[in-house]
């Protein structure tokens, strides 16, 4: 279900995290590195008590920090492009968790959303459309492949490198690394989860390569269930964010009297454009409308997700609200994270239309670019039908039924 929505979520969150890391590049050592005020010992003690995970606490060396920071940026860029999305989603999650859990008091609401979504994305099939994986699948289908993946040297190489790297990390932790008695994974859950993901990826490739019958169908169905379950969790998460934000606002005196929006506009920290903030804050009527409108939209949205027209209207209002926050209050990454989360509710037809317009602009700018199907629907169908040849991402050929479930399910649940 919802291949276009999950693609937008993938691109949105990966791009948001990548831009954030690039902006903070000059200050990375003070924020997350060895020069930060939150010392390594304090981070280890906190993570040891709350069960969180971060590879940055394995060592306080500057070289180790630079490597992790660079890999976090690389995995974000590759996930945004949709290259080996199954593998990159796991590396993206490790990068997000490692940096955010190293200095837990630096984040805001947008960082919390990225933190959660990085884990949910691991369970989704977010590379079915608008990705390099989907393009590789279309090319394989155009070449007349029968749906059985080829040798896929790149995928096998990635899997072969990451497995020993994970084993080496545990061995170094057990023999000499000053972390805990249990090595770099002080709690069983994270180490077990990473090993399970590694084994599942290997089993997925082997079954699709050498057992194209019922075993592949079973694994594909299980992957669909995981994807749809994660998609449902993402939708519920977005509803919970807006519901709790709205109901907490109702309890505040400044939100009740319609003046809450006035005060942030007079704080230097939230006033990148003082003249514009002063102009808007000078209208009492506008302040009251924005204050009450924000509460109404946030409280009402979870109750409107099953009414397509009303939901779409409120969705536009919330996206405009976040864009306003990005400009007026100087919180671009928080706003980008929330817009990316809102994308799970965007209509499928709109996303197909948007994809067609972007592809048309790309073709004008790059005349010799790759050929594309005539419509967004054809692109999604080709990606699903040709997936058996894509060594790492997508679905094997499922026939017309799979395509109907893909597009119809997106309309029913999301659009």
Short mmCIF file of C-alpha atoms in Angstrom, two decimals:
data_model
loop_
_atom_site.label_atom_id
_atom_site.label_comp_id
_atom_site.label_asym_id
_atom_site.label_seq_id
_atom_site.Cartn_x
_atom_site.Cartn_y
_atom_site.Cartn_z
CA UNK A 1 0.00 0.00 0.00
CA UNK A 2 0.92 3.66 -0.56
CA UNK A 3 4.20 3.30 -2.47
CA UNK A 4 4.22 6.99 -3.38
CA UNK A 5 3.56 8.17 0.16
CA UNK A 6 6.34 6.05 1.63
CA UNK A 7 8.68 7.28 -1.13
CA UNK A 8 7.96 10.88 -0.14
CA UNK A 9 8.58 10.02 3.51
CA UNK A 10 11.88 8.39 2.59
CA UNK A 11 13.02 11.36 0.53
CA UNK A 12 11.73 13.94 3.02
CA UNK A 13 13.33 12.57 6.16
CA UNK A 14 16.60 11.61 4.51
CA UNK A 15 16.90 15.08 2.97
CA UNK A 16 16.00 16.81 6.23
CA UNK A 17 18.63 14.90 8.20
CA UNK A 18 21.25 15.38 5.49
CA UNK A 19 20.68 19.15 5.32
CA UNK A 20 20.82 19.35 9.10
CA UNK A 21 24.15 17.52 9.25
CA UNK A 22 25.56 19.76 6.51
CA UNK A 23 24.47 22.92 8.29
CA UNK A 24 25.97 21.77 11.59
CA UNK A 25 29.23 20.61 10.00
CA UNK A 26 31.32 23.49 11.46
CA UNK A 27 29.93 22.79 14.96
CA UNK A 28 29.74 19.01 14.87
CA UNK A 29 32.48 18.45 17.47
CA UNK A 30 30.75 20.67 20.03
CA UNK A 31 27.31 19.20 19.34
CA UNK A 32 27.95 15.47 19.10
CA UNK A 33 31.70 14.96 19.22
CA UNK A 34 34.43 14.75 21.82
CA UNK A 35 34.35 18.51 22.49
CA UNK A 36 30.72 18.51 23.62
CA UNK A 37 29.63 19.47 27.11
CA UNK A 38 27.81 16.14 27.43
CA UNK A 39 30.79 13.93 28.19
CA UNK A 40 31.32 10.40 26.96
CA UNK A 41 31.04 8.96 30.48
CA UNK A 42 27.71 10.73 31.05
CA UNK A 43 26.41 9.47 27.70
CA UNK A 44 27.44 5.89 28.49
CA UNK A 45 25.78 6.00 31.89
CA UNK A 46 22.54 7.38 30.45
CA UNK A 47 22.38 4.89 27.59
CA UNK A 48 23.24 2.07 29.93
CA UNK A 49 20.20 2.95 32.05
CA UNK A 50 17.61 3.68 29.37
CA UNK A 51 18.51 0.99 26.81
CA UNK A 52 19.15 3.42 23.94
CA UNK A 53 21.78 2.82 21.26
CA UNK A 54 24.67 4.85 19.84
CA UNK A 55 27.88 3.75 18.16
CA UNK A 56 29.54 7.05 19.13
CA UNK A 57 29.91 5.90 22.74
CA UNK A 58 32.12 3.03 21.64
CA UNK A 59 35.08 5.39 21.46
CA UNK A 60 35.89 9.04 22.18
CA UNK A 61 38.44 9.24 19.36
CA UNK A 62 38.10 12.11 16.90
CA UNK A 63 38.68 9.80 13.95
CA UNK A 64 35.84 7.50 15.00
CA UNK A 65 33.50 10.46 15.34
CA UNK A 66 34.43 11.82 11.90
CA UNK A 67 33.83 8.40 10.35
CA UNK A 68 30.39 8.01 11.93
CA UNK A 69 29.38 11.56 10.97
CA UNK A 70 30.51 11.05 7.38
CA UNK A 71 28.71 7.70 7.10
CA UNK A 72 25.55 9.29 8.49
CA UNK A 73 25.62 11.89 5.70
CA UNK A 74 26.43 9.33 3.00
CA UNK A 75 23.65 6.96 4.07
CA UNK A 76 21.18 9.87 4.16
CA UNK A 77 22.10 10.93 0.63
CA UNK A 78 21.88 7.39 -0.74
CA UNK A 79 18.55 6.73 1.01
CA UNK A 80 17.18 9.97 -0.42
CA UNK A 81 18.19 8.80 -3.90
CA UNK A 82 16.76 5.34 -3.27
CA UNK A 83 19.96 3.36 -3.81
CA UNK A 84 19.83 -0.02 -2.01
CA UNK A 85 17.07 1.29 0.20
CA UNK A 86 16.86 -1.81 2.38
CA UNK A 87 20.48 -1.48 3.41
CA UNK A 88 20.59 2.31 3.50
CA UNK A 89 17.48 2.51 5.69
CA UNK A 90 19.28 0.47 8.35
CA UNK A 91 22.45 2.57 8.10
CA UNK A 92 20.33 5.73 8.15
CA UNK A 93 18.67 4.57 11.37
CA UNK A 94 22.05 3.80 12.96
CA UNK A 95 23.34 7.26 12.00
CA UNK A 96 20.29 9.06 13.41
CA UNK A 97 20.24 7.12 16.66
CA UNK A 98 23.98 7.37 17.17
CA UNK A 99 24.16 11.15 16.83
CA UNK A 100 20.95 12.00 18.64
CA UNK A 101 21.57 9.61 21.53
CA UNK A 102 25.12 10.92 21.96
CA UNK A 103 23.82 14.33 23.07
CA UNK A 104 20.23 13.88 24.14
CA UNK A 105 19.56 17.49 25.21
CA UNK A 106 20.21 19.10 21.81
CA UNK A 107 17.10 17.92 19.98
CA UNK A 108 13.66 19.41 19.50
CA UNK A 109 10.31 18.09 18.31
CA UNK A 110 11.55 17.69 14.74
CA UNK A 111 14.50 15.59 15.93
CA UNK A 112 12.11 13.36 17.86
CA UNK A 113 10.05 12.78 14.72
CA UNK A 114 13.17 11.91 12.69
CA UNK A 115 14.27 9.61 15.52
CA UNK A 116 11.03 7.63 15.37
CA UNK A 117 10.62 7.63 11.60
CA UNK A 118 14.16 6.36 11.05
CA UNK A 119 13.15 3.15 12.83
CA UNK A 120 9.80 2.84 11.06
CA UNK A 121 11.39 3.29 7.63
CA UNK A 122 13.44 0.12 8.12
CA UNK A 123 10.22 -1.91 7.94
CA UNK A 124 8.75 -0.19 4.90
CA UNK A 125 9.25 -0.89 1.19
CA UNK A 126 10.01 2.75 0.53
CA UNK A 127 11.91 2.26 -2.73
CA UNK A 128 9.13 0.95 -4.97
CA UNK A 129 8.88 4.26 -6.86
CA UNK A 130 11.01 7.40 -7.27
CA UNK A 131 14.25 5.59 -6.50
CA UNK A 132 17.33 4.24 -8.20
CA UNK A 133 16.15 0.77 -7.15
CA UNK A 134 12.90 1.24 -9.07
CA UNK A 135 14.80 2.47 -12.12
CA UNK A 136 17.05 -0.58 -11.98
CA UNK A 137 13.97 -2.79 -11.78
CA UNK A 138 12.40 -1.12 -14.83
CA UNK A 139 15.58 -1.55 -16.83
CA UNK A 140 15.73 -5.22 -15.91
CA UNK A 141 12.09 -5.67 -16.94
CA UNK A 142 12.74 -3.88 -20.23
CA UNK A 143 15.63 -6.25 -20.88
CA UNK A 144 13.17 -9.16 -20.70
CA UNK A 145 14.23 -10.74 -17.42
CA UNK A 146 11.97 -13.46 -16.04
CA UNK A 147 11.72 -11.97 -12.55
CA UNK A 148 14.64 -13.90 -11.05
CA UNK A 149 17.36 -11.58 -9.74
CA UNK A 150 20.81 -11.82 -11.25
CA UNK A 151 24.08 -12.12 -9.45
CA UNK A 152 23.68 -8.69 -7.82
CA UNK A 153 27.35 -8.29 -6.96
CA UNK A 154 26.79 -4.94 -5.23
CA UNK A 155 24.12 -6.26 -2.89
CA UNK A 156 26.12 -9.36 -1.99
CA UNK A 157 29.22 -7.22 -1.37
CA UNK A 158 27.34 -4.87 0.96
CA UNK A 159 25.90 -7.79 2.88
CA UNK A 160 29.30 -9.51 3.08
CA UNK A 161 30.98 -6.37 4.46
CA UNK A 162 28.33 -5.34 6.99
CA UNK A 163 28.06 -8.77 8.62
CA UNK A 164 31.75 -9.07 9.57
CA UNK A 165 31.74 -5.40 10.60
CA UNK A 166 28.92 -6.11 13.06
CA UNK A 167 30.75 -9.18 14.37
CA UNK A 168 33.99 -7.21 14.73
CA UNK A 169 32.20 -4.52 16.74
CA UNK A 170 30.95 -7.09 19.20
CA UNK A 171 34.31 -8.83 19.47
CA UNK A 172 36.14 -5.57 20.11
CA UNK A 173 33.58 -4.71 22.75
CA UNK A 174 33.98 -8.04 24.50
CA UNK A 175 37.77 -7.88 24.44
CA UNK A 176 39.18 -4.53 25.39
CA UNK A 177 36.64 -1.83 24.61
CA UNK A 178 35.76 0.06 27.78
CA UNK A 179 32.01 0.05 27.45
CA UNK A 180 30.25 -2.55 29.57
CA UNK A 181 30.68 -6.20 30.32
CA UNK A 182 28.36 -6.98 27.41
CA UNK A 183 30.35 -5.15 24.74
CA UNK A 184 29.04 -2.35 22.50
CA UNK A 185 25.45 -3.60 22.80
CA UNK A 186 24.75 -3.29 26.54
CA UNK A 187 21.20 -4.50 26.03
CA UNK A 188 20.33 -7.62 24.07
CA UNK A 189 17.66 -5.94 21.97
CA UNK A 190 19.79 -3.75 19.68
CA UNK A 191 22.44 -6.32 18.91
CA UNK A 192 19.80 -8.95 18.25
CA UNK A 193 17.79 -6.59 16.05
CA UNK A 194 20.79 -5.75 13.85
CA UNK A 195 21.72 -9.42 13.46
CA UNK A 196 18.13 -10.33 12.58
CA UNK A 197 18.04 -7.60 9.92
CA UNK A 198 21.32 -8.83 8.46
CA UNK A 199 20.14 -12.44 8.34
CA UNK A 200 16.75 -11.50 6.88
CA UNK A 201 18.40 -9.52 4.09
CA UNK A 202 20.60 -12.50 3.25
CA UNK A 203 17.66 -14.91 3.34
CA UNK A 204 15.62 -12.55 1.16
CA UNK A 205 18.28 -12.51 -1.56
CA UNK A 206 18.86 -16.27 -1.42
CA UNK A 207 15.17 -17.16 -1.67
CA UNK A 208 14.56 -14.75 -4.55
CA UNK A 209 17.64 -16.05 -6.33
CA UNK A 210 17.28 -19.81 -5.82
CA UNK A 211 13.69 -20.45 -4.65
CA UNK A 212 11.40 -18.39 -6.93
CA UNK A 213 8.26 -20.36 -6.13
CA UNK A 214 6.24 -20.56 -2.94
CA UNK A 215 9.08 -19.56 -0.54
CA UNK A 216 9.49 -16.28 -2.38
CA UNK A 217 5.75 -15.70 -2.32
CA UNK A 218 5.65 -16.29 1.44
CA UNK A 219 8.55 -13.91 2.12
CA UNK A 220 7.03 -11.30 -0.16
CA UNK A 221 3.73 -11.53 1.73
CA UNK A 222 5.50 -11.17 5.06
CA UNK A 223 7.35 -8.13 3.74
CA UNK A 224 4.04 -6.63 2.61
CA UNK A 225 2.58 -7.20 6.08
CA UNK A 226 5.58 -5.52 7.70
CA UNK A 227 5.33 -2.60 5.29
CA UNK A 228 1.61 -2.09 5.82
CA UNK A 229 1.98 -2.43 9.58
CA UNK A 230 4.77 0.17 9.68
CA UNK A 231 2.71 2.45 7.44
CA UNK A 232 -0.20 2.21 9.88
CA UNK A 233 2.13 3.01 12.79
CA UNK A 234 3.42 6.09 10.95
CA UNK A 235 -0.13 7.31 10.34
CA UNK A 236 -1.11 6.75 13.97
CA UNK A 237 2.09 8.48 15.10
CA UNK A 238 1.27 11.59 13.08
CA UNK A 239 -2.26 11.64 14.49
CA UNK A 240 -0.92 11.30 18.04
CA UNK A 241 1.53 14.16 17.50
CA UNK A 242 -1.21 16.54 16.41
CA UNK A 243 -3.76 15.31 18.93
CA UNK A 244 -1.45 15.70 21.93
CA UNK A 245 -0.16 19.06 20.67
CA UNK A 246 -3.69 20.36 20.19
CA UNK A 247 -5.11 19.14 23.49
CA UNK A 248 -2.15 20.45 25.49
CA UNK A 249 -2.59 23.83 23.82
CA UNK A 250 -6.24 23.90 24.88
CA UNK A 251 -5.13 23.72 28.51
CA UNK A 252 -2.85 26.79 28.20
CA UNK A 253 -4.15 30.20 29.23
CA UNK A 254 -2.42 32.00 26.36
CA UNK A 255 -3.98 29.65 23.83
CA UNK A 256 -7.37 30.08 25.46
CA UNK A 257 -7.28 33.88 25.24
CA UNK A 258 -5.91 33.81 21.67
CA UNK A 259 -2.54 35.47 22.28
CA UNK A 260 -0.10 32.51 22.34
CA UNK A 261 1.34 33.10 18.86
CA UNK A 262 2.18 36.72 19.80
CA UNK A 263 4.96 35.90 22.27
CA UNK A 264 7.38 33.78 20.18
CA UNK A 265 7.45 36.52 17.56
CA UNK A 266 9.06 38.85 20.13
CA UNK A 267 11.86 36.48 21.12
CA UNK A 268 15.18 37.07 19.41
CA UNK A 269 15.79 33.32 19.14
CA UNK A 270 12.57 32.87 17.12
CA UNK A 271 12.77 36.08 15.06
CA UNK A 272 15.00 35.63 12.00
CA UNK A 273 13.00 38.40 10.30
CA UNK A 274 12.20 40.94 13.07
CA UNK A 275 10.44 43.40 10.78
CA UNK A 276 8.12 40.73 9.39
CA UNK A 277 7.40 39.35 12.87
CA UNK A 278 6.62 42.84 14.17
CA UNK A 279 4.29 43.49 11.24
CA UNK A 280 2.29 40.30 11.82
CA UNK A 281 2.30 40.65 15.60
CA UNK A 282 0.88 44.17 15.25
CA UNK A 283 -2.51 42.81 14.14
CA UNK A 284 -4.49 41.53 17.10
CA UNK A 285 -7.14 39.99 14.86
CA UNK A 286 -4.55 38.06 12.85
CA UNK A 287 -2.86 36.79 16.01
CA UNK A 288 -6.19 35.56 17.38
CA UNK A 289 -7.13 33.81 14.12
CA UNK A 290 -3.77 32.08 13.84
CA UNK A 291 -3.81 31.02 17.50
CA UNK A 292 -7.31 29.54 17.44
CA UNK A 293 -6.85 28.17 13.92
CA UNK A 294 -3.74 26.25 14.97
CA UNK A 295 -5.57 24.59 17.86
CA UNK A 296 -8.65 23.77 15.77
CA UNK A 297 -6.64 22.19 12.96
CA UNK A 298 -4.47 20.09 15.28
CA UNK A 299 -7.35 18.82 17.38
CA UNK A 300 -9.63 18.13 14.42
CA UNK A 301 -7.19 16.42 12.08
CA UNK A 302 -7.20 12.90 13.64
CA UNK A 303 -10.99 12.86 13.34
CA UNK A 304 -10.98 13.77 9.64
CA UNK A 305 -8.56 11.19 8.21
CA UNK A 306 -11.45 9.05 6.94
CA UNK A 307 -13.10 11.94 5.09
CA UNK A 308 -10.98 12.58 2.03
CA UNK A 309 -12.06 16.11 1.23
CA UNK A 310 -11.96 17.50 4.77
CA UNK A 311 -8.69 15.70 5.46
CA UNK A 312 -7.06 17.22 2.39
CA UNK A 313 -8.17 20.72 3.36
CA UNK A 314 -6.73 20.37 6.87
CA UNK A 315 -3.60 18.77 5.45
CA UNK A 316 -2.96 21.82 3.27
CA UNK A 317 -3.56 24.05 6.29
CA UNK A 318 -1.04 22.13 8.40
CA UNK A 319 1.61 22.14 5.68
CA UNK A 320 1.18 25.91 5.28
CA UNK A 321 1.41 26.25 9.05
CA UNK A 322 4.74 24.41 9.14
CA UNK A 323 6.10 26.43 6.24
CA UNK A 324 5.13 29.58 8.13
CA UNK A 325 6.94 28.29 11.21
CA UNK A 326 10.04 27.65 9.12
CA UNK A 327 10.08 31.25 7.85
CA UNK A 328 8.73 33.26 10.78
CA UNK A 329 10.25 31.35 13.70
CA UNK A 330 13.43 30.14 12.02
CA UNK A 331 12.78 26.41 12.52
CA UNK A 332 13.33 24.96 9.04
CA UNK A 333 14.32 21.44 10.03
CA UNK A 334 11.44 20.99 12.44
CA UNK A 335 9.07 22.16 9.71
CA UNK A 336 10.63 19.91 7.06
CA UNK A 337 10.35 16.90 9.38
CA UNK A 338 6.67 17.58 10.06
CA UNK A 339 5.87 18.18 6.38
CA UNK A 340 7.57 14.87 5.55
CA UNK A 341 5.47 13.14 8.21
CA UNK A 342 2.29 14.77 6.88
CA UNK A 343 3.09 13.36 3.43
CA UNK A 344 1.78 9.95 4.49
CA UNK A 345 -1.74 11.40 4.08
CA UNK A 346 -1.21 13.05 0.69
CA UNK A 347 -3.55 11.80 -2.08
CA UNK A 348 -2.04 9.26 -4.45
CA UNK A 349 -3.35 11.03 -7.56
CA UNK A 350 -1.69 14.27 -6.48
CA UNK A 351 1.64 12.54 -5.89
CA UNK A 352 1.45 10.87 -9.32
CA UNK A 353 0.70 14.21 -10.91
CA UNK A 354 3.56 15.85 -8.99
CA UNK A 355 5.94 13.08 -10.02
CA UNK A 356 4.97 13.57 -13.65
CA UNK A 357 5.61 17.31 -13.47
CA UNK A 358 9.00 16.84 -11.80
CA UNK A 359 9.96 14.24 -14.40
CA UNK A 360 8.92 16.62 -17.19
CA UNK A 361 11.10 19.39 -15.77
CA UNK A 362 13.98 16.95 -15.43
CA UNK A 363 13.61 15.86 -19.05
CA UNK A 364 13.74 19.49 -20.19
CA UNK A 365 16.86 20.20 -18.13
CA UNK A 366 18.55 16.89 -19.02
CA UNK A 367 17.42 15.97 -22.56
CA UNK A 368 19.50 12.81 -22.60
CA UNK A 369 18.19 11.53 -19.27
CA UNK A 370 16.74 8.05 -18.70
CA UNK A 371 13.49 7.17 -20.40
CA UNK A 372 10.42 7.05 -18.19
CA UNK A 373 6.91 5.58 -18.52
CA UNK A 374 4.14 7.75 -19.88
CA UNK A 375 2.44 8.22 -16.50
CA UNK A 376 3.12 7.92 -12.80
CA UNK A 377 0.84 4.90 -12.59
CA UNK A 378 2.84 3.12 -15.27
CA UNK A 379 6.02 3.88 -13.38
CA UNK A 380 4.66 2.34 -10.21
CA UNK A 381 3.34 -0.69 -12.10
CA UNK A 382 6.65 -1.23 -13.87
CA UNK A 383 8.53 -0.99 -10.60
CA UNK A 384 6.30 -3.58 -8.99
CA UNK A 385 6.28 -5.94 -11.97
CA UNK A 386 10.01 -5.79 -12.59
CA UNK A 387 11.05 -6.08 -9.00
CA UNK A 388 12.09 -9.67 -9.24
CA UNK A 389 15.21 -8.51 -11.04
CA UNK A 390 16.10 -5.78 -8.54
CA UNK A 391 18.56 -7.41 -6.21
CA UNK A 392 17.77 -5.34 -3.12
CA UNK A 393 14.45 -3.50 -3.18
CA UNK A 394 10.86 -3.81 -4.39
CA UNK A 395 8.52 -6.72 -5.00
CA UNK A 396 8.75 -9.71 -7.31
CA UNK A 397 6.35 -9.92 -10.20
CA UNK A 398 2.87 -10.21 -8.78
CA UNK A 399 0.70 -9.83 -11.85
CA UNK A 400 -2.27 -7.51 -12.19
CA UNK A 401 -3.52 -8.35 -8.70
CA UNK A 402 -0.41 -6.95 -7.07
CA UNK A 403 -0.70 -3.74 -9.05
CA UNK A 404 -4.37 -3.33 -8.17
CA UNK A 405 -3.63 -3.84 -4.50
CA UNK A 406 -0.81 -1.31 -4.70
CA UNK A 407 -2.79 1.53 -6.28
CA UNK A 408 -6.22 0.74 -4.89
CA UNK A 409 -4.91 0.23 -1.38
CA UNK A 410 -3.18 3.60 -1.50
CA UNK A 411 -6.46 5.31 -2.40
CA UNK A 412 -8.45 3.45 0.21
CA UNK A 413 -6.13 3.96 3.15
CA UNK A 414 -4.36 7.21 2.38
CA UNK A 415 -5.81 9.09 -0.59
#
